[in-house]
Tab-separated table of C-alpha atoms in Angstrom:
chain	number	residue	atom	x	y	z
N	1	MET	CA	110.871	-13.138	95.635
N	2	THR	CA	114.652	-12.880	96.530
N	3	PHE	CA	116.648	-13.612	99.509
N	4	GLU	CA	119.469	-11.259	100.454
N	5	PRO	CA	121.863	-12.636	103.157
N	6	SER	CA	123.239	-10.092	105.590
N	7	LEU	CA	126.460	-11.890	106.269
N	8	SER	CA	129.233	-12.871	103.954
N	9	THR	CA	130.237	-16.395	103.712
N	10	SER	CA	134.045	-15.643	103.708
N	11	THR	CA	134.204	-13.344	106.862
N	12	MET	CA	132.837	-13.809	110.364
N	13	ARG	CA	131.876	-11.059	112.820
N	14	PRO	CA	133.378	-11.154	116.323
N	15	PRO	CA	131.161	-12.129	119.201
N	16	LEU	CA	129.190	-9.302	120.674
N	17	THR	CA	128.509	-8.476	124.104
N	18	SER	CA	125.172	-9.140	125.523
N	19	ALA	CA	124.446	-5.430	125.503
N	20	ASP	CA	125.488	-4.977	121.974
N	21	ALA	CA	124.374	-8.396	120.646
N	22	PRO	CA	121.470	-8.251	118.127
N	23	SER	CA	118.237	-10.023	118.610
N	24	MET	CA	117.363	-13.284	116.970
N	25	ALA	CA	114.974	-11.601	114.631
N	26	ASP	CA	117.903	-9.231	113.573
N	27	SER	CA	119.883	-12.236	112.898
N	28	LEU	CA	117.431	-13.748	110.480
N	29	PRO	CA	117.927	-13.254	106.758
N	30	SER	CA	115.875	-10.469	105.183
N	31	ILE	CA	113.318	-11.914	102.804
N	32	ASN	CA	111.428	-9.775	100.071
N	33	PHE	CA	108.046	-11.449	99.224
N	34	GLY	CA	107.010	-8.960	96.530
N	35	PHE	CA	103.473	-8.355	97.914
N	36	ASP	CA	103.156	-5.027	96.062
N	37	ASP	CA	103.750	-6.629	92.785
N	38	LEU	CA	101.475	-9.511	93.634
N	39	ARG	CA	98.838	-7.082	94.766
N	40	ASP	CA	99.161	-5.124	91.566
N	41	ARG	CA	99.030	-8.188	89.488
N	42	MET	CA	95.979	-9.436	91.400
N	43	ALA	CA	94.339	-5.999	90.935
N	44	ARG	CA	95.050	-6.162	87.189
N	45	PHE	CA	93.732	-9.779	87.074
N	46	THR	CA	90.591	-8.738	88.928
N	47	THR	CA	90.079	-5.835	86.663
N	48	LYS	CA	90.470	-8.079	83.592
N	49	PHE	CA	88.347	-10.877	85.142
N	50	ASP	CA	85.599	-8.322	85.974
N	51	ASP	CA	85.782	-6.838	82.515
N	52	PHE	CA	85.603	-10.512	81.121
N	53	ILE	CA	82.630	-11.211	83.384
N	54	GLU	CA	80.877	-7.988	82.433
N	55	LYS	CA	81.475	-8.581	78.672
N	56	GLY	CA	80.328	-12.177	79.181
N	57	ARG	CA	77.245	-10.981	81.054
N	58	LYS	CA	76.538	-8.453	78.260
N	59	ARG	CA	77.032	-11.020	75.608
N	60	VAL	CA	74.739	-13.444	77.412
N	61	LEU	CA	72.208	-10.690	77.881
N	62	GLU	CA	72.500	-9.726	74.225
N	63	GLU	CA	72.285	-13.373	73.064
N	64	ARG	CA	69.270	-13.916	75.371
N	65	ASN	CA	67.542	-10.799	74.072
N	66	GLN	CA	68.381	-11.829	70.494
N	67	PHE	CA	67.046	-15.314	71.221
N	68	ARG	CA	63.889	-13.834	72.712
N	69	MET	CA	63.519	-11.618	69.647
N	70	ASN	CA	64.083	-14.589	67.410
N	71	VAL	CA	61.601	-16.619	69.357
N	72	ALA	CA	59.104	-13.696	69.153
N	73	GLU	CA	59.740	-13.441	65.409
N	74	LEU	CA	59.271	-17.212	65.030
N	75	GLN	CA	56.128	-17.000	67.045
N	76	GLU	CA	54.815	-14.007	65.031
N	77	ASP	CA	55.788	-15.907	61.766
N	78	GLN	CA	54.031	-18.961	63.132
N	79	ARG	CA	50.973	-16.973	63.959
N	80	MET	CA	50.986	-15.341	60.529
N	81	LYS	CA	51.437	-18.671	58.844
N	82	LYS	CA	48.666	-20.145	60.969
N	83	GLN	CA	46.472	-17.259	60.026
N	84	THR	CA	47.405	-17.588	56.360
N	85	ILE	CA	46.720	-21.392	56.528
N	86	GLU	CA	43.283	-20.648	58.160
N	87	THR	CA	42.528	-18.015	55.421
N	88	VAL	CA	43.683	-20.477	52.667
N	89	THR	CA	41.618	-23.291	54.213
N	90	HIS	CA	38.549	-21.095	54.365
N	91	GLN	CA	39.142	-19.906	50.858
N	92	SER	CA	39.582	-23.540	49.772
N	93	ALA	CA	36.351	-24.480	51.456
N	94	THR	CA	34.574	-21.491	49.875
N	95	HIS	CA	36.109	-22.420	46.593
N	96	ALA	CA	35.011	-26.028	46.984
N	97	GLN	CA	31.498	-24.962	47.912
N	98	ALA	CA	31.445	-22.687	44.806
N	99	LEU	CA	32.688	-25.579	42.657
N	100	THR	CA	29.976	-27.895	44.125
N	101	LYS	CA	27.342	-25.197	43.546
N	102	GLU	CA	28.617	-24.535	40.087
N	103	ALA	CA	28.628	-28.269	39.374
N	104	GLN	CA	25.134	-28.602	40.571
N	105	GLU	CA	24.029	-25.554	38.540
N	106	THR	CA	25.834	-26.940	35.416
N	107	SER	CA	24.020	-30.293	36.026
N	108	GLU	CA	20.627	-28.519	36.424
N	109	MET	CA	21.376	-26.424	33.313
N	110	LYS	CA	22.307	-29.613	31.371
N	111	THR	CA	19.094	-31.146	32.543
N	112	ALA	CA	17.089	-28.127	31.550
N	113	ILE	CA	18.856	-27.945	28.231
N	114	THR	CA	18.102	-31.603	27.672
N	115	ALA	CA	14.481	-31.094	28.491
N	116	ILE	CA	14.309	-27.988	26.309
N	117	ALA	CA	16.045	-29.839	23.442
N	118	ALA	CA	13.574	-32.730	23.819
N	119	GLN	CA	10.674	-30.220	23.850
N	120	HIS	CA	12.137	-28.525	20.817
N	121	ASP	CA	12.464	-31.883	18.997
N	122	ALA	CA	8.963	-32.778	20.047
N	123	ARG	CA	7.682	-29.573	18.837
N	124	ILE	CA	9.618	-29.800	15.544
N	125	ALA	CA	8.090	-33.276	15.120
N	126	HIS	CA	4.603	-32.034	16.012
N	127	ARG	CA	5.173	-29.131	13.561
N	128	ASP	CA	6.224	-31.534	10.877
N	129	ARG	CA	3.288	-33.781	11.489
N	130	THR	CA	0.936	-30.773	11.574
N	131	ARG	CA	2.423	-29.449	8.367
N	132	GLN	CA	1.971	-32.911	6.733
N	133	GLN	CA	-1.552	-33.086	7.992
N	134	ILE	CA	-2.187	-29.581	6.671
N	135	GLU	CA	-0.719	-30.538	3.349
N	136	GLU	CA	-2.810	-33.644	3.226
N	137	THR	CA	-5.910	-31.744	4.331
N	138	GLN	CA	-5.197	-29.025	1.834
N	139	LYS	CA	-4.681	-31.695	-0.856
N	140	LEU	CA	-7.945	-33.227	0.164
N	141	ILE	CA	-9.728	-29.856	0.175
N	142	ASN	CA	-8.295	-29.175	-3.241
N	143	GLN	CA	-9.494	-32.556	-4.498
N	144	ARG	CA	-12.916	-31.877	-3.014
N	145	LEU	CA	-13.054	-28.411	-4.494
N	146	GLU	CA	-11.997	-29.759	-7.846
N	147	ALA	CA	-14.699	-32.481	-7.506
N	148	GLN	CA	-17.325	-29.907	-6.552
N	149	ARG	CA	-16.291	-27.750	-9.348
N	150	GLN	CA	-16.504	-30.595	-11.751
N	151	HIS	CA	-19.881	-31.466	-10.304
N	152	ALA	CA	-21.084	-27.937	-10.470
N	153	GLN	CA	-19.948	-27.823	-14.081
N	154	TYR	CA	-21.796	-31.153	-14.691
N	155	LEU	CA	-24.969	-29.871	-12.934
N	156	ASP	CA	-24.820	-26.665	-14.944
N	157	ALA	CA	-24.528	-28.611	-18.133
N	158	GLN	CA	-27.212	-31.001	-16.989
N	159	ALA	CA	-29.503	-28.051	-16.096
N	160	ARG	CA	-29.025	-26.526	-19.535
N	161	HIS	CA	-29.736	-29.907	-20.946
N	162	ASN	CA	-32.765	-30.550	-18.661
N	163	LEU	CA	-34.340	-27.131	-18.880
N	164	PRO	CA	-35.928	-27.694	-22.442
N	165	GLU	CA	-37.206	-31.148	-21.273
N	166	LEU	CA	-38.483	-29.654	-18.048
N	167	GLU	CA	-40.378	-27.028	-19.921
N	168	PHE	CA	-41.650	-29.935	-22.247
N	169	TRP	CA	-42.919	-31.803	-19.156
N	170	GLN	CA	-44.442	-28.790	-17.658
N	171	ASP	CA	-46.205	-27.619	-20.871
N	172	TYR	CA	-47.223	-30.943	-22.325
N	173	LEU	CA	-47.165	-33.555	-19.590
N	174	CYS	CA	-48.878	-31.701	-16.748
N	175	LEU	CA	-45.943	-31.337	-14.412
N	176	ARG	CA	-45.529	-28.501	-11.817
N	177	ILE	CA	-42.573	-27.809	-9.704
N	178	GLU	CA	-43.075	-26.193	-6.324
N	179	GLY	CA	-41.021	-25.524	-3.224
N	180	ALA	CA	-41.359	-27.995	-0.362
N	181	GLY	CA	-41.081	-25.499	2.390
N	182	MET	CA	-37.537	-26.477	3.276
N	183	GLU	CA	-34.139	-25.660	1.740
N	184	ASN	CA	-32.860	-28.148	-0.802
N	185	ARG	CA	-36.231	-29.742	-1.307
N	186	LEU	CA	-38.460	-29.592	-4.306
N	187	LYS	CA	-42.015	-30.783	-4.803
N	188	PHE	CA	-43.025	-32.309	-8.196
N	189	VAL	CA	-46.722	-32.319	-8.861
N	190	PHE	CA	-48.275	-34.407	-11.647
N	191	THR	CA	-51.864	-33.957	-13.048
N	192	HIS	CA	-53.736	-36.028	-15.523
N	193	VAL	CA	-52.417	-39.265	-14.110
N	194	ASP	CA	-55.877	-40.739	-13.218
N	195	GLU	CA	-58.121	-41.478	-16.171
N	196	ARG	CA	-61.206	-41.075	-13.828
N	197	ASN	CA	-60.245	-37.624	-12.659
N	198	TRP	CA	-57.821	-35.626	-14.741
N	199	GLU	CA	-57.597	-32.976	-12.122
N	200	LYS	CA	-56.407	-35.353	-9.379
N	201	GLU	CA	-52.793	-34.631	-8.314
N	202	ALA	CA	-49.920	-36.962	-7.561
N	203	TRP	CA	-46.682	-35.634	-6.087
N	204	PHE	CA	-43.450	-36.427	-4.340
N	205	GLU	CA	-40.744	-34.512	-2.637
N	206	LEU	CA	-37.177	-34.795	-3.742
N	207	GLY	CA	-34.319	-34.111	-1.246
N	208	MET	CA	-31.180	-32.578	-2.676
N	209	GLU	CA	-29.151	-31.586	0.486
N	210	ARG	CA	-26.796	-34.590	-0.110
N	211	ARG	CA	-24.953	-35.698	-3.173
N	212	ASP	CA	-27.476	-38.486	-3.769
N	213	TYR	CA	-31.037	-37.510	-4.272
N	214	GLU	CA	-33.770	-38.923	-1.937
N	215	VAL	CA	-37.466	-39.380	-2.351
N	216	LEU	CA	-38.783	-38.172	1.009
N	217	HIS	CA	-42.553	-38.144	0.688
N	218	CYS	CA	-45.016	-39.011	-2.065
N	219	GLN	CA	-48.847	-39.052	-2.546
N	220	PRO	CA	-50.298	-41.451	-3.335
N	221	LYS	CA	-47.895	-43.855	-1.728
N	222	LEU	CA	-45.904	-46.070	-4.214
N	223	ASP	CA	-45.972	-49.223	-2.046
N	224	GLY	CA	-44.749	-52.135	-4.057
N	225	MET	CA	-43.101	-49.892	-6.700
N	226	ASP	CA	-39.417	-50.063	-7.403
N	227	VAL	CA	-38.749	-46.424	-6.299
N	228	PRO	CA	-35.250	-47.232	-4.887
N	229	ARG	CA	-34.126	-48.755	-8.203
N	230	VAL	CA	-35.434	-45.639	-10.137
N	231	LEU	CA	-33.763	-43.355	-7.682
N	232	GLY	CA	-30.484	-45.249	-7.933
N	233	ARG	CA	-30.491	-44.827	-11.737
N	234	LEU	CA	-30.962	-41.020	-11.078
N	235	ASN	CA	-28.030	-40.804	-8.721
N	236	GLU	CA	-25.883	-42.685	-11.190
N	237	SER	CA	-26.861	-40.843	-14.371
N	238	ARG	CA	-28.185	-37.554	-13.054
N	239	ASP	CA	-30.809	-37.664	-15.733
N	240	LEU	CA	-33.687	-35.852	-14.088
N	241	SER	CA	-36.005	-36.007	-17.131
N	242	ALA	CA	-35.837	-39.776	-17.337
N	243	PHE	CA	-36.415	-39.982	-13.511
N	244	LEU	CA	-39.539	-37.794	-13.792
N	245	LYS	CA	-40.891	-39.925	-16.550
N	246	GLU	CA	-40.420	-43.064	-14.547
N	247	MET	CA	-42.017	-41.482	-11.442
N	248	ARG	CA	-45.058	-40.337	-13.583
N	249	LEU	CA	-45.452	-43.836	-14.955
N	250	ALA	CA	-45.220	-45.225	-11.304
N	251	PHE	CA	-47.995	-42.824	-10.173
N	252	VAL	CA	-50.255	-43.756	-13.200
N	253	ALA	CA	-49.668	-47.489	-12.434
N	254	ALA	CA	-50.403	-46.971	-8.763
N	255	LEU	CA	-53.639	-45.098	-9.486
N	256	LYS	CA	-54.706	-47.757	-11.878
N	257	MET	CA	-54.255	-50.304	-9.141
N	258	GLY	CA	-56.632	-48.313	-6.883
N	259	HIS	CA	-54.147	-46.568	-4.598
């Protein structure tokens, strides 16, 4: 803004008449305030300020939108992580249940295996005992078979030895051998044992179902005679001919005594 004086400082105008004299306003100095330039500068400032405000508003909107997007992404990420955590938690619980069930099944299997192993050991022990018993029984059977075989051989030899004597007793000493009506029993009948009646018979039944012979019945009865002693000698010696001779003498003595 400039001031331009209308009068020079070195010269002075002459006084004017009242008709020609200028007004007071005309006598004031002319001042140029520069409103146009100011207006132009204000317009440019306003434009720049509006542009700044618009850009700031856009930047704020963009930043707010970006913030909202970031928040949305964070929320989505948080939701996904929460879902992942829930899934992992569920899987962990399922895995823990599976481990518990597996541990229980393992324990049951170990218990079953222990029981089966105990049964197996018991069966092996029972098998070994049974095998030992079978071996002992087989050994005992073999011993008994061998004893029976030896006894059969002895009886066969004794029978071959006794046969001539039996024929002698039957032919010359009035002895008759009959069946007693039961298996493993023989009836020995003597005659000519009573001097008063040579036809009178005396007999006894000999049981042979056991290893030791037994005198089961006799007629006449041999009360007071030492039949057990005679029978004991027979069981020890297996000499049937001597036994028959002693039994005949016992009948003769009993008949003489009036039995």
